[in-house]
PDB file of C-alpha atoms in Angstrom:
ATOM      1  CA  UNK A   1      -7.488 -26.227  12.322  1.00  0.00           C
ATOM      2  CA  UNK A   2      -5.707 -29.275  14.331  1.00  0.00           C
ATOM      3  CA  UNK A   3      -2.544 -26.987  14.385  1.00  0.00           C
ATOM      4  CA  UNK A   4      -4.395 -24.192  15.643  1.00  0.00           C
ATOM      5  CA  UNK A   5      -6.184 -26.654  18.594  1.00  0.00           C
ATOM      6  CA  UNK A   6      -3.315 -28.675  19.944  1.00  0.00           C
ATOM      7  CA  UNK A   7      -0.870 -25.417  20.091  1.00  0.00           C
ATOM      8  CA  UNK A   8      -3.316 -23.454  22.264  1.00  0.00           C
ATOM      9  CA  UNK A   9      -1.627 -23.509  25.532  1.00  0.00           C
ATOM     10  CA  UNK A  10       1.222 -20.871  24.076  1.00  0.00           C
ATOM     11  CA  UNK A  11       0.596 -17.258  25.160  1.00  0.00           C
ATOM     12  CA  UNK A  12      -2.166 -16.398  22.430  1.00  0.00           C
ATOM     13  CA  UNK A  13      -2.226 -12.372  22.499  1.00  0.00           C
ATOM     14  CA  UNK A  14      -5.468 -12.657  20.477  1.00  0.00           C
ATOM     15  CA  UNK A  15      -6.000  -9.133  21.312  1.00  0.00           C
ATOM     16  CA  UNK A  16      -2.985  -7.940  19.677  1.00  0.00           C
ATOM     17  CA  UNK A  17      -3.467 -10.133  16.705  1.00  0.00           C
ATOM     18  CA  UNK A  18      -7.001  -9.301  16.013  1.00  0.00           C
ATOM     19  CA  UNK A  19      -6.235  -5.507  16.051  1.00  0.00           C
ATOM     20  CA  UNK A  20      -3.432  -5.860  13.614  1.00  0.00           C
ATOM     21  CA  UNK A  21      -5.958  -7.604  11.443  1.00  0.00           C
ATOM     22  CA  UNK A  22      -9.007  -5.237  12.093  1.00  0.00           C
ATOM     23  CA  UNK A  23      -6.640  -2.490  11.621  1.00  0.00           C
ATOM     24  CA  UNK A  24      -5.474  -3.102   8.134  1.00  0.00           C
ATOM     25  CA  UNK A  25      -8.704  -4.155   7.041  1.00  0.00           C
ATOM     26  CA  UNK A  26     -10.023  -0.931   8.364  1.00  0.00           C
ATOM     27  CA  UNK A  27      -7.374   0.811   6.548  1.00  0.00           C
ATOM     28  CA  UNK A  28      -7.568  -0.915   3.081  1.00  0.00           C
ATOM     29  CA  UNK A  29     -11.471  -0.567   3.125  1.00  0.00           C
ATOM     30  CA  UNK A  30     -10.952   2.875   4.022  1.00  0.00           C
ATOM     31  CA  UNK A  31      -8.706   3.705   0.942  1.00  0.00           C
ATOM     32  CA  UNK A  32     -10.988   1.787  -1.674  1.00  0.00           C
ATOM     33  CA  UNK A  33     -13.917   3.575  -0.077  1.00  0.00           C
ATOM     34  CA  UNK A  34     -12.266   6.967  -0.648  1.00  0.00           C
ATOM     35  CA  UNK A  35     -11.467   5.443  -4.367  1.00  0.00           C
ATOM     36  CA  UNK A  36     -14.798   4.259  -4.998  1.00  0.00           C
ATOM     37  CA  UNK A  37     -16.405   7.442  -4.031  1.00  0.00           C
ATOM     38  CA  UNK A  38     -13.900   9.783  -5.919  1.00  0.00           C
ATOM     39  CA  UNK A  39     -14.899   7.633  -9.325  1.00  0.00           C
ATOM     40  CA  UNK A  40     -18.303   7.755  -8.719  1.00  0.00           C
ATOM     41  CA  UNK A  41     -18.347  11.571  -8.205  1.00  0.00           C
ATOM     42  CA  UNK A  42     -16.025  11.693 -11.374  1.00  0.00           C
ATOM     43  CA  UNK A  43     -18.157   9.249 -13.719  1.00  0.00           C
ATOM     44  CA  UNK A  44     -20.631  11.455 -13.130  1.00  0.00           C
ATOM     45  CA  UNK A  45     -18.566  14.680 -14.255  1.00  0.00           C
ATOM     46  CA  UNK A  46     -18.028  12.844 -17.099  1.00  0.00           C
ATOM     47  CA  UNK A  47     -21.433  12.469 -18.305  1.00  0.00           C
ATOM     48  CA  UNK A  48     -22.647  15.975 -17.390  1.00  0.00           C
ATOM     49  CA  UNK A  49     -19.323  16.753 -19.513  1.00  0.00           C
ATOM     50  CA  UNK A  50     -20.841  14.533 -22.339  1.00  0.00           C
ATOM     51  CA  UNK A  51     -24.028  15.530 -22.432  1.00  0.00           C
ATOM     52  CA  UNK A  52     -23.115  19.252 -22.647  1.00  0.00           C
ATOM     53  CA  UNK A  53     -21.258  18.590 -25.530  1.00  0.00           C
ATOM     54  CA  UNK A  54     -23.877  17.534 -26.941  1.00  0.00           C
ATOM     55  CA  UNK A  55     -26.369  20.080 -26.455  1.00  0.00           C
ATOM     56  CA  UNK A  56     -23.751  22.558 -27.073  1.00  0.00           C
TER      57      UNK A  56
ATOM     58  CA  UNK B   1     -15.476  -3.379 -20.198  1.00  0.00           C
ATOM     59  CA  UNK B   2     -17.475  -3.191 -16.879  1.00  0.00           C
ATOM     60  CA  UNK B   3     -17.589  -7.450 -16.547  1.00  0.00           C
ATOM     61  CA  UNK B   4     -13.896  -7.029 -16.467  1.00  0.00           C
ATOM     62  CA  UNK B   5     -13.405  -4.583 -14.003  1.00  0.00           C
ATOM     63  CA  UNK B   6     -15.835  -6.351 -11.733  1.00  0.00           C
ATOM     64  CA  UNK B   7     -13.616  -9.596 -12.147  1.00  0.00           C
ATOM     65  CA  UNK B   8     -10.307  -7.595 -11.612  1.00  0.00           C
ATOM     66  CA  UNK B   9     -12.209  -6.030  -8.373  1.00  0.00           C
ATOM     67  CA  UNK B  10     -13.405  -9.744  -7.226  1.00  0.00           C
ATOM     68  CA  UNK B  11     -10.415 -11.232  -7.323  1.00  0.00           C
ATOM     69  CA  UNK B  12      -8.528  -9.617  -4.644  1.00  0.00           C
ATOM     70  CA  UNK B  13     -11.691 -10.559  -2.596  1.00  0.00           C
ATOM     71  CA  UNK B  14     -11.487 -14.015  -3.162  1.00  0.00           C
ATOM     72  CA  UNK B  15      -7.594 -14.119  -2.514  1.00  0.00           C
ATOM     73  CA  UNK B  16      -8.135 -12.211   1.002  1.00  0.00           C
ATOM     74  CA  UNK B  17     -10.572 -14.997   1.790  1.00  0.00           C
ATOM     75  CA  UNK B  18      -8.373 -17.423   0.963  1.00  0.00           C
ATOM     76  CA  UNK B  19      -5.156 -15.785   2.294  1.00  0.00           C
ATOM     77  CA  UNK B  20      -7.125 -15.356   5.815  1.00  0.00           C
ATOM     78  CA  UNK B  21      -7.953 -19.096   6.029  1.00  0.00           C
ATOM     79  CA  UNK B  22      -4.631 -20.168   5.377  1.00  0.00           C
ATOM     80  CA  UNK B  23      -3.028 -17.858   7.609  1.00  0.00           C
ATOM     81  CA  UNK B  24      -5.338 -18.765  10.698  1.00  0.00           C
ATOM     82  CA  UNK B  25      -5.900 -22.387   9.986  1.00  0.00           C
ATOM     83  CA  UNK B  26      -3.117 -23.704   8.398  1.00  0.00           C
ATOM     84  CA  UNK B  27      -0.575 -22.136   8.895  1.00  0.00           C
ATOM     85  CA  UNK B  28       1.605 -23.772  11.879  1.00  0.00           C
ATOM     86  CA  UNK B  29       1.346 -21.700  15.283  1.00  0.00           C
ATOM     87  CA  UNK B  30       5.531 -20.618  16.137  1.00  0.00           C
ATOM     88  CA  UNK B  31       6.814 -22.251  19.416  1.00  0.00           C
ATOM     89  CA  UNK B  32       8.173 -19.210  20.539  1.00  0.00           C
ATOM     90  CA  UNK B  33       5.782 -16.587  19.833  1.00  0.00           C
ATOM     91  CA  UNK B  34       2.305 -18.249  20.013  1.00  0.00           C
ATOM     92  CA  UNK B  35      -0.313 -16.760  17.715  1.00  0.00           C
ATOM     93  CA  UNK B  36       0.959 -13.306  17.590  1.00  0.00           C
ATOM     94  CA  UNK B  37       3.253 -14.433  15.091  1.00  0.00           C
ATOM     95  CA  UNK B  38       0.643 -14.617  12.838  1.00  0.00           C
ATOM     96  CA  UNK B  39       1.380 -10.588  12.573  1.00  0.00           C
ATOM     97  CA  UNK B  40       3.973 -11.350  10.240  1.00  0.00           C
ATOM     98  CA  UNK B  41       1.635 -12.613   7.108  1.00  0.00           C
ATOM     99  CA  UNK B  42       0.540  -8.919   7.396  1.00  0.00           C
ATOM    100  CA  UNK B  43       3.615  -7.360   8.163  1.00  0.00           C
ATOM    101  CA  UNK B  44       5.945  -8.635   5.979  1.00  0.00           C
ATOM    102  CA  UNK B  45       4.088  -8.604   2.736  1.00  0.00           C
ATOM    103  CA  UNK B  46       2.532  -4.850   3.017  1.00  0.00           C
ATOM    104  CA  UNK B  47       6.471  -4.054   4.307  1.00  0.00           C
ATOM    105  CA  UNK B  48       8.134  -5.896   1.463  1.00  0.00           C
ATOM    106  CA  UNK B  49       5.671  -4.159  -0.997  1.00  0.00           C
ATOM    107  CA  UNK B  50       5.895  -0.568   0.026  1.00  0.00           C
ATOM    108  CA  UNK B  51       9.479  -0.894  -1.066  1.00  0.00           C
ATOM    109  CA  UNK B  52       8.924  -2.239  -4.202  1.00  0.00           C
ATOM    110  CA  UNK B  53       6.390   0.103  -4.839  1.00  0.00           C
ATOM    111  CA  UNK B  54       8.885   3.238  -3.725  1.00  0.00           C
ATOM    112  CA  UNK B  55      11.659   1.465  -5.883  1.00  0.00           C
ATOM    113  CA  UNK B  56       9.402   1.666  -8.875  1.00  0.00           C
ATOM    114  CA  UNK B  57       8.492   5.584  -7.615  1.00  0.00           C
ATOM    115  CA  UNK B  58      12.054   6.670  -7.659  1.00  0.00           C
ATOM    116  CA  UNK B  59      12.230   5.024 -11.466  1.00  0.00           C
ATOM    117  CA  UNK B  60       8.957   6.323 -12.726  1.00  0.00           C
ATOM    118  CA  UNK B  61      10.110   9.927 -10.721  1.00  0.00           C
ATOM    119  CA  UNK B  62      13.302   9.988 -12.352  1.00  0.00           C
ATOM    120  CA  UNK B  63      11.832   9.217 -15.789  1.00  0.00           C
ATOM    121  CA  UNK B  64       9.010  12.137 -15.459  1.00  0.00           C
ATOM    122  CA  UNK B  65      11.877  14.603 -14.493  1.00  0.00           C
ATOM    123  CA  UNK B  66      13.831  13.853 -18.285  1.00  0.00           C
ATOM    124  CA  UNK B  67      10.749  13.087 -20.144  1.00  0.00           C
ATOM    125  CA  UNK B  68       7.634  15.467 -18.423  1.00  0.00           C
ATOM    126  CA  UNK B  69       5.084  12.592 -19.330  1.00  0.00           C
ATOM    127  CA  UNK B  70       1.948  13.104 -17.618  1.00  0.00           C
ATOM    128  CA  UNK B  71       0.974   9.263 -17.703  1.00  0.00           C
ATOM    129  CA  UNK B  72       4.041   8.416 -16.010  1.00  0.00           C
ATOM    130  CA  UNK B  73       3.481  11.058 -13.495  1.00  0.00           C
ATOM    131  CA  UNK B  74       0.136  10.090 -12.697  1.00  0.00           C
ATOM    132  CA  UNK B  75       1.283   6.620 -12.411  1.00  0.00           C
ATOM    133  CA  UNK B  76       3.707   7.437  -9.806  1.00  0.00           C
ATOM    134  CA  UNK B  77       1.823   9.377  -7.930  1.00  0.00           C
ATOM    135  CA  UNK B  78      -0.769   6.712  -7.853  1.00  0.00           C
ATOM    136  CA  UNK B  79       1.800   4.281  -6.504  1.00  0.00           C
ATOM    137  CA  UNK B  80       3.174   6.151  -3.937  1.00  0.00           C
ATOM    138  CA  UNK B  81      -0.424   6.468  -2.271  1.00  0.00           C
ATOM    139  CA  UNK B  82      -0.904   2.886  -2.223  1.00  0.00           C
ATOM    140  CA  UNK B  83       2.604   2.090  -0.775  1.00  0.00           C
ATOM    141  CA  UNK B  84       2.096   4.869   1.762  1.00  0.00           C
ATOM    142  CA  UNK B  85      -0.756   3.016   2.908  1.00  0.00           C
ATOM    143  CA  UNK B  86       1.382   0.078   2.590  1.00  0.00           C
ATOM    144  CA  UNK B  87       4.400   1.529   4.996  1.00  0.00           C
ATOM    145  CA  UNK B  88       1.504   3.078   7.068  1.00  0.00           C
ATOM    146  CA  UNK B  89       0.120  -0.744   7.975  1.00  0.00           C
ATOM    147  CA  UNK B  90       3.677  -2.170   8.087  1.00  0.00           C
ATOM    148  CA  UNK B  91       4.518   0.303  10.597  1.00  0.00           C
ATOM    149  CA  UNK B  92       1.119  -0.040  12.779  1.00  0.00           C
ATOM    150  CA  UNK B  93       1.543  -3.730  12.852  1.00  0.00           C
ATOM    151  CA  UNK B  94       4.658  -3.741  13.408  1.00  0.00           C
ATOM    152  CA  UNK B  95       4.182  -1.805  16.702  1.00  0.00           C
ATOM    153  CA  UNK B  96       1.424  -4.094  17.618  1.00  0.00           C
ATOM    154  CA  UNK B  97       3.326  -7.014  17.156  1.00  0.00           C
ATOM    155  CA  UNK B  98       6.304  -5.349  19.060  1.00  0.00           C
ATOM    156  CA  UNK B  99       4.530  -4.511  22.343  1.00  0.00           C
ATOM    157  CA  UNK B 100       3.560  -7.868  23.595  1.00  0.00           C
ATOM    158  CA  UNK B 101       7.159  -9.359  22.011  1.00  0.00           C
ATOM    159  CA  UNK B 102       9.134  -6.321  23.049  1.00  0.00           C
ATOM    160  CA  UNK B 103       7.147  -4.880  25.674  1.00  0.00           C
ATOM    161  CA  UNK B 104       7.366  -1.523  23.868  1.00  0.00           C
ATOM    162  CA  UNK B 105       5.091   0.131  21.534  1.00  0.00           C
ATOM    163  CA  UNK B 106       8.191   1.509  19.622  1.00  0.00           C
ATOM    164  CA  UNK B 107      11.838   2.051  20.042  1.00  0.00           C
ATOM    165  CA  UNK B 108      14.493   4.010  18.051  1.00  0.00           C
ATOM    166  CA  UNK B 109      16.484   1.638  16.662  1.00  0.00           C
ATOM    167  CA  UNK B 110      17.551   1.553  12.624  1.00  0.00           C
ATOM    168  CA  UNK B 111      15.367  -0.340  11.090  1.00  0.00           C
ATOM    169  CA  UNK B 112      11.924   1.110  12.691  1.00  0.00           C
ATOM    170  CA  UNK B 113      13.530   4.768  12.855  1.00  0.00           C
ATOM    171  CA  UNK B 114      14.903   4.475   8.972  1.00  0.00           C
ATOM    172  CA  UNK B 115      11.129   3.128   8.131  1.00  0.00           C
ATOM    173  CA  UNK B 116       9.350   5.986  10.018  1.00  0.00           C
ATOM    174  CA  UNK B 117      11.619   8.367   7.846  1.00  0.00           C
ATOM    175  CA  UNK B 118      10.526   6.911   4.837  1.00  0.00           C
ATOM    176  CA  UNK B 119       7.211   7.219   5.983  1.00  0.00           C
ATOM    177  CA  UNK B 120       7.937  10.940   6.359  1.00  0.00           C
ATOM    178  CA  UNK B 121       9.173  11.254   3.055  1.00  0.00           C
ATOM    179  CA  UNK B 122       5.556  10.210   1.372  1.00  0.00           C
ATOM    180  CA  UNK B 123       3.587  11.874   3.728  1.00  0.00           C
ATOM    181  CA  UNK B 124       5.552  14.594   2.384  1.00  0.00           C
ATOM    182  CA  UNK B 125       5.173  13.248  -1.145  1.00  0.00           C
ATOM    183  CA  UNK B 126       1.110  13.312  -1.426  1.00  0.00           C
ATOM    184  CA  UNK B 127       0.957  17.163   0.717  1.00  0.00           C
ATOM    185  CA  UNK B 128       3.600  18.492  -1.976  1.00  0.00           C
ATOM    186  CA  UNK B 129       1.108  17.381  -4.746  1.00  0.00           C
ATOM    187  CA  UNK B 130      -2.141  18.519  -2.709  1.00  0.00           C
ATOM    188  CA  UNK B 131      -0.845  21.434  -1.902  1.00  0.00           C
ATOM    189  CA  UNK B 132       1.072  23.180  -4.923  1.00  0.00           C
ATOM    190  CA  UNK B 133      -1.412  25.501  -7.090  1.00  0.00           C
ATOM    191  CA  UNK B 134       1.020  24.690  -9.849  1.00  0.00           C
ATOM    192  CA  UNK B 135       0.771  21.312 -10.795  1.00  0.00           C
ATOM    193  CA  UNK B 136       3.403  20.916 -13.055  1.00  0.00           C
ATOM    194  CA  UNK B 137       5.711  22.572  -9.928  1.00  0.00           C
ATOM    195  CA  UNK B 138       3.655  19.918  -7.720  1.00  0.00           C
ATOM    196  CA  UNK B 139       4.634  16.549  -9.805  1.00  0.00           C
ATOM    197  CA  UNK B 140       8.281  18.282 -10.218  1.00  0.00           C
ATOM    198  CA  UNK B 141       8.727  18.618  -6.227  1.00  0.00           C
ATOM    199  CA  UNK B 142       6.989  15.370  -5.691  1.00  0.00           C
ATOM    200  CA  UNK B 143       9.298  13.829  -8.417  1.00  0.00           C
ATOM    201  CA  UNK B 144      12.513  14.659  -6.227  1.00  0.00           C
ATOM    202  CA  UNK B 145      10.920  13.378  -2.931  1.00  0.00           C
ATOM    203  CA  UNK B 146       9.895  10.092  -4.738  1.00  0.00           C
ATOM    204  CA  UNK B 147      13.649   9.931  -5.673  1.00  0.00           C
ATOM    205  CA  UNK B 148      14.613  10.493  -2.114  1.00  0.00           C
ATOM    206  CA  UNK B 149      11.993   8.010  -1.013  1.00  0.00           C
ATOM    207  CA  UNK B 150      13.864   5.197  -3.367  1.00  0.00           C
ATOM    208  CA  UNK B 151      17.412   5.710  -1.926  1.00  0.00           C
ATOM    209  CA  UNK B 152      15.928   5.319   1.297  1.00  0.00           C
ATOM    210  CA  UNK B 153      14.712   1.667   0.672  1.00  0.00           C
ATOM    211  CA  UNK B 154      18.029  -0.474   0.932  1.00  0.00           C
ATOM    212  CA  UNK B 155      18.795   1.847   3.694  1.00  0.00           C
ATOM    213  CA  UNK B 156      15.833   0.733   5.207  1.00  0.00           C
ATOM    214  CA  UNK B 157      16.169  -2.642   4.166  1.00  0.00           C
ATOM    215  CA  UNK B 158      20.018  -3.144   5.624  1.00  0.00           C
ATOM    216  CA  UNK B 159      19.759  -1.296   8.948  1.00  0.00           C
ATOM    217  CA  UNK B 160      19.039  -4.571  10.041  1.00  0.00           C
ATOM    218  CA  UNK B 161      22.938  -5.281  10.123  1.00  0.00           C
ATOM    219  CA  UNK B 162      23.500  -2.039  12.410  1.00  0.00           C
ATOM    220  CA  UNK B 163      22.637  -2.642  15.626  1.00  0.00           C
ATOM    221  CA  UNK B 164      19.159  -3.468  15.242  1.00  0.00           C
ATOM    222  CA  UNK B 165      16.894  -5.801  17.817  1.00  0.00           C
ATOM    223  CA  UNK B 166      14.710  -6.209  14.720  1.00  0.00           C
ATOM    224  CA  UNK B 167      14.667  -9.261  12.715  1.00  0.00           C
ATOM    225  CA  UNK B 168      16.170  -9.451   9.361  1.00  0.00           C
ATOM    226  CA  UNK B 169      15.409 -11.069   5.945  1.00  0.00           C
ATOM    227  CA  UNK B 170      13.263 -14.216   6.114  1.00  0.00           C
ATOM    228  CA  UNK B 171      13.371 -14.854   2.022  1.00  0.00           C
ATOM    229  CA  UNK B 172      16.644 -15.566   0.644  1.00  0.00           C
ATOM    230  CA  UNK B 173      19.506 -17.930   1.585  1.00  0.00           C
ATOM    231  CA  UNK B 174      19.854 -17.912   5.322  1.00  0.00           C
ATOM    232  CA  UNK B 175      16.191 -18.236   5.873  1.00  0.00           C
ATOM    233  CA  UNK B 176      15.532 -19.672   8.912  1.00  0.00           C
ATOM    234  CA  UNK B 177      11.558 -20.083   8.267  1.00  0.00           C
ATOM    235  CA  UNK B 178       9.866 -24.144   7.686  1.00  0.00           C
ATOM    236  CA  UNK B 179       8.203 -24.590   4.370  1.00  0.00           C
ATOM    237  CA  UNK B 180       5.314 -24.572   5.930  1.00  0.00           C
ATOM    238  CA  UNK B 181       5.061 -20.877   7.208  1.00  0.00           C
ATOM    239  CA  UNK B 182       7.011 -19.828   3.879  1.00  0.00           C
ATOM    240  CA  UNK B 183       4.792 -20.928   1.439  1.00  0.00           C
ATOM    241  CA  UNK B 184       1.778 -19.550   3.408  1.00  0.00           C
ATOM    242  CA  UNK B 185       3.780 -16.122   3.547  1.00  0.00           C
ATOM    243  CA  UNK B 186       4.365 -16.350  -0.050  1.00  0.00           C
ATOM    244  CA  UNK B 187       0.366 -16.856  -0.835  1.00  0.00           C
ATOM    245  CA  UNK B 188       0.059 -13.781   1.341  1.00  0.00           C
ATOM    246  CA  UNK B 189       2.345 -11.820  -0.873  1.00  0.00           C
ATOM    247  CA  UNK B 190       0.910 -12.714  -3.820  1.00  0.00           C
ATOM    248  CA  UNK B 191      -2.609 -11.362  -2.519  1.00  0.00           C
ATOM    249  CA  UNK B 192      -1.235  -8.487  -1.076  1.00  0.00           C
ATOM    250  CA  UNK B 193       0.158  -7.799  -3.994  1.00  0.00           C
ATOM    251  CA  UNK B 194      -2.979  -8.232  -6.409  1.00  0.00           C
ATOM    252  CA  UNK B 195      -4.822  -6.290  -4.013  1.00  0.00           C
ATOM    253  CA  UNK B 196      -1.827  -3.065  -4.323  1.00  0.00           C
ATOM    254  CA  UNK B 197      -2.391  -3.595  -8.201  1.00  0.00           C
ATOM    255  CA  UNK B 198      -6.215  -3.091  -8.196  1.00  0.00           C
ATOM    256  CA  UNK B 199      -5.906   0.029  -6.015  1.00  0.00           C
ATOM    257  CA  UNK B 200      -2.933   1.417  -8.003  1.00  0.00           C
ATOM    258  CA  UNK B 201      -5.294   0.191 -11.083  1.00  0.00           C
ATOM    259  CA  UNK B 202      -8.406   1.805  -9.648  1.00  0.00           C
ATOM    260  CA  UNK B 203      -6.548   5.015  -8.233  1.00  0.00           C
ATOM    261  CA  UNK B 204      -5.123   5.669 -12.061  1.00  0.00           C
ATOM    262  CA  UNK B 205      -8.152   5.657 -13.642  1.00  0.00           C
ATOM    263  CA  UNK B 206      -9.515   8.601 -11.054  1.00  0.00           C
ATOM    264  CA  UNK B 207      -6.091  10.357 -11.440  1.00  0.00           C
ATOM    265  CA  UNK B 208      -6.875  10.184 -15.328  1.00  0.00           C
ATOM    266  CA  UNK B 209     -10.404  10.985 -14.912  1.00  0.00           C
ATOM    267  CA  UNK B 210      -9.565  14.052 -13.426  1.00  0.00           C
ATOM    268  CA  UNK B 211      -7.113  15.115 -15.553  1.00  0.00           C
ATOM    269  CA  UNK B 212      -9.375  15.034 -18.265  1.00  0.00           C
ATOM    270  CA  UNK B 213     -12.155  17.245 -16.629  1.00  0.00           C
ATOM    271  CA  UNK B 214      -9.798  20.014 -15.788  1.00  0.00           C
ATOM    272  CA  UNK B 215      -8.736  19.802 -19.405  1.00  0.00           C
ATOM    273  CA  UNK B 216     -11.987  20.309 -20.657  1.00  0.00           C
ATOM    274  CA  UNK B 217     -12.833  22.802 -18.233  1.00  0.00           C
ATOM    275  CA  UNK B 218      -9.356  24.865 -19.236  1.00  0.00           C
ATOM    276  CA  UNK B 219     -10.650  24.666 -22.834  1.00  0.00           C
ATOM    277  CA  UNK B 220     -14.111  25.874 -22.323  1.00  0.00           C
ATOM    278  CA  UNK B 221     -12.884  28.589 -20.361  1.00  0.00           C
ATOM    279  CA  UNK B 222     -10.393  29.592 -23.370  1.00  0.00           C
ATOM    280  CA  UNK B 223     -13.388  28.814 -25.932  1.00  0.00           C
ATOM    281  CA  UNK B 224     -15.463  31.281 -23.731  1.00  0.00           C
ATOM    282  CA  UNK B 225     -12.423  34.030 -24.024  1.00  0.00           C
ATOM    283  CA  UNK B 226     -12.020  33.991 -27.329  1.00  0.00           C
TER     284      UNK B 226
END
């Protein structure tokens, strides 16, 4: 925190900075969220699988 | 079973968390570049990573090619996804980073021009597999790129010595970075990396997943034939 407080007068580019950061975050979310739903849609395969088996 | 996964999910979280506050707060603003510099905890890592994770590709790709095993495929093609999204971020901060220190978005020199064609390479990689009706002909064709894809790396890695405006290693002998920027970027690799494991981990399991449903569906339908 000090660091980040007495260096302040250097050229700070805080827009460039924060999209880097909101863009990989975007991007990371993005790919679990695409996981996340792809297993959910697949667990549920899976027991429809499993519970035909059984009636069958 | 699910207590564990939850744990293996949650710790990536916490490491983010941690990696964020150390990378804002502590870690020492660079006289030269101001705060922009703090790019580099994001670039380097998910850049250093995506060829690690294409080294391991070309192994795993060369492996599947002698052996045809179908857990090693998956595995590899659940790797390259990751480090494609990997290269994808090293190359989008990268160009952020470069137009305020460069005053250019991007430029053809080696280093970012040999990275772009790697990122080529597993674009190509994950439409070969999507694509191809045959699977088997799918994981074959996306076993050579993945090959290709790993002799690109330390071409990648040493364009830096061509005439390159880029800057080269910062780990090894001739590093020029304090200790107090290096161990920050080394907590930053460390998350980075846990965080590639749990997708690779959680990317698997769907890969698997699906293999098993369109195994059971193929012997149904024979089941039904017969």
């Amino acid at each position: 925190m000090y660091m980040f407080l007495l260096q302040a007068n250097l050229p700070s580019n805080l827009g460039y900075l924060s999209a880097a950061y909101f863009v990989a975050w975007i991007m990371l979310f993005g790919y679990l969220i695409f996981i996340a739903k792809k297993r959910r849609s697949l667990e549920i395969t899976l027991e429809n699988i499993k519970n035909e088996d059984k009636e069958l | 079973m699910k207590k564990i996964r939850n744990i293996l999910l949650a710790m990536p979280i916490v490491l983010m968390l941690v990696n964020i506050y150390l990378i804002f707060l502590v870690a020492p603003t660079d006289i030269n570049l101001g705060h922009i510099q703090r790019i580099f905890y994001l670039h380097v890592p998910t850049a250093l990573l995506s060829f690690v994770v294409f080294f391991t590709v070309a192994g795993l790709s060369v492996s599947y090619l002698i052996n045809k095993n179908k857990a090693v495929d998956r595995l590899s093609q659940a790797l390259a996804e990751v480090g494609l999204v990997y290269v994808t971020l090293a190359l989008i901060t990268g160009s952020i980073w470069a137009k305020p220190v460069w005053g250019v978005w991007w430029t053809w020199e080696p280093r970012l021009t040999t990275t772009l064609i790697l990122w080529f390479i597993y674009v190509a990689y994950v439409m070969v597999r999507s694509y191809t009706a045959d699977t088997n002909r799918g994981s074959k064709f996306a076993a050579v790129l993945g090959i290709v894809g790993g002799i690109n790396v330390p071409i990648v890695y040493y364009s830096v010595m061509l005439r390159s405006i880029h800057p080269g290693p910062v780990i090894g002998d001739e590093t020029k970075l304090p200790d107090s920027m290096l161990w920050v970027l080394v907590f930053s690799l460390i998350t980075f990396g846990v965080v590639l494991l749990a997708l690779v981990k959680e990317r698997h399991f769907t890969l698997y997943a699906d293999q098993v449903i369109s195994d059971h569906k193929l012997r149904r339908q024979q089941k039904s034939i017969i």
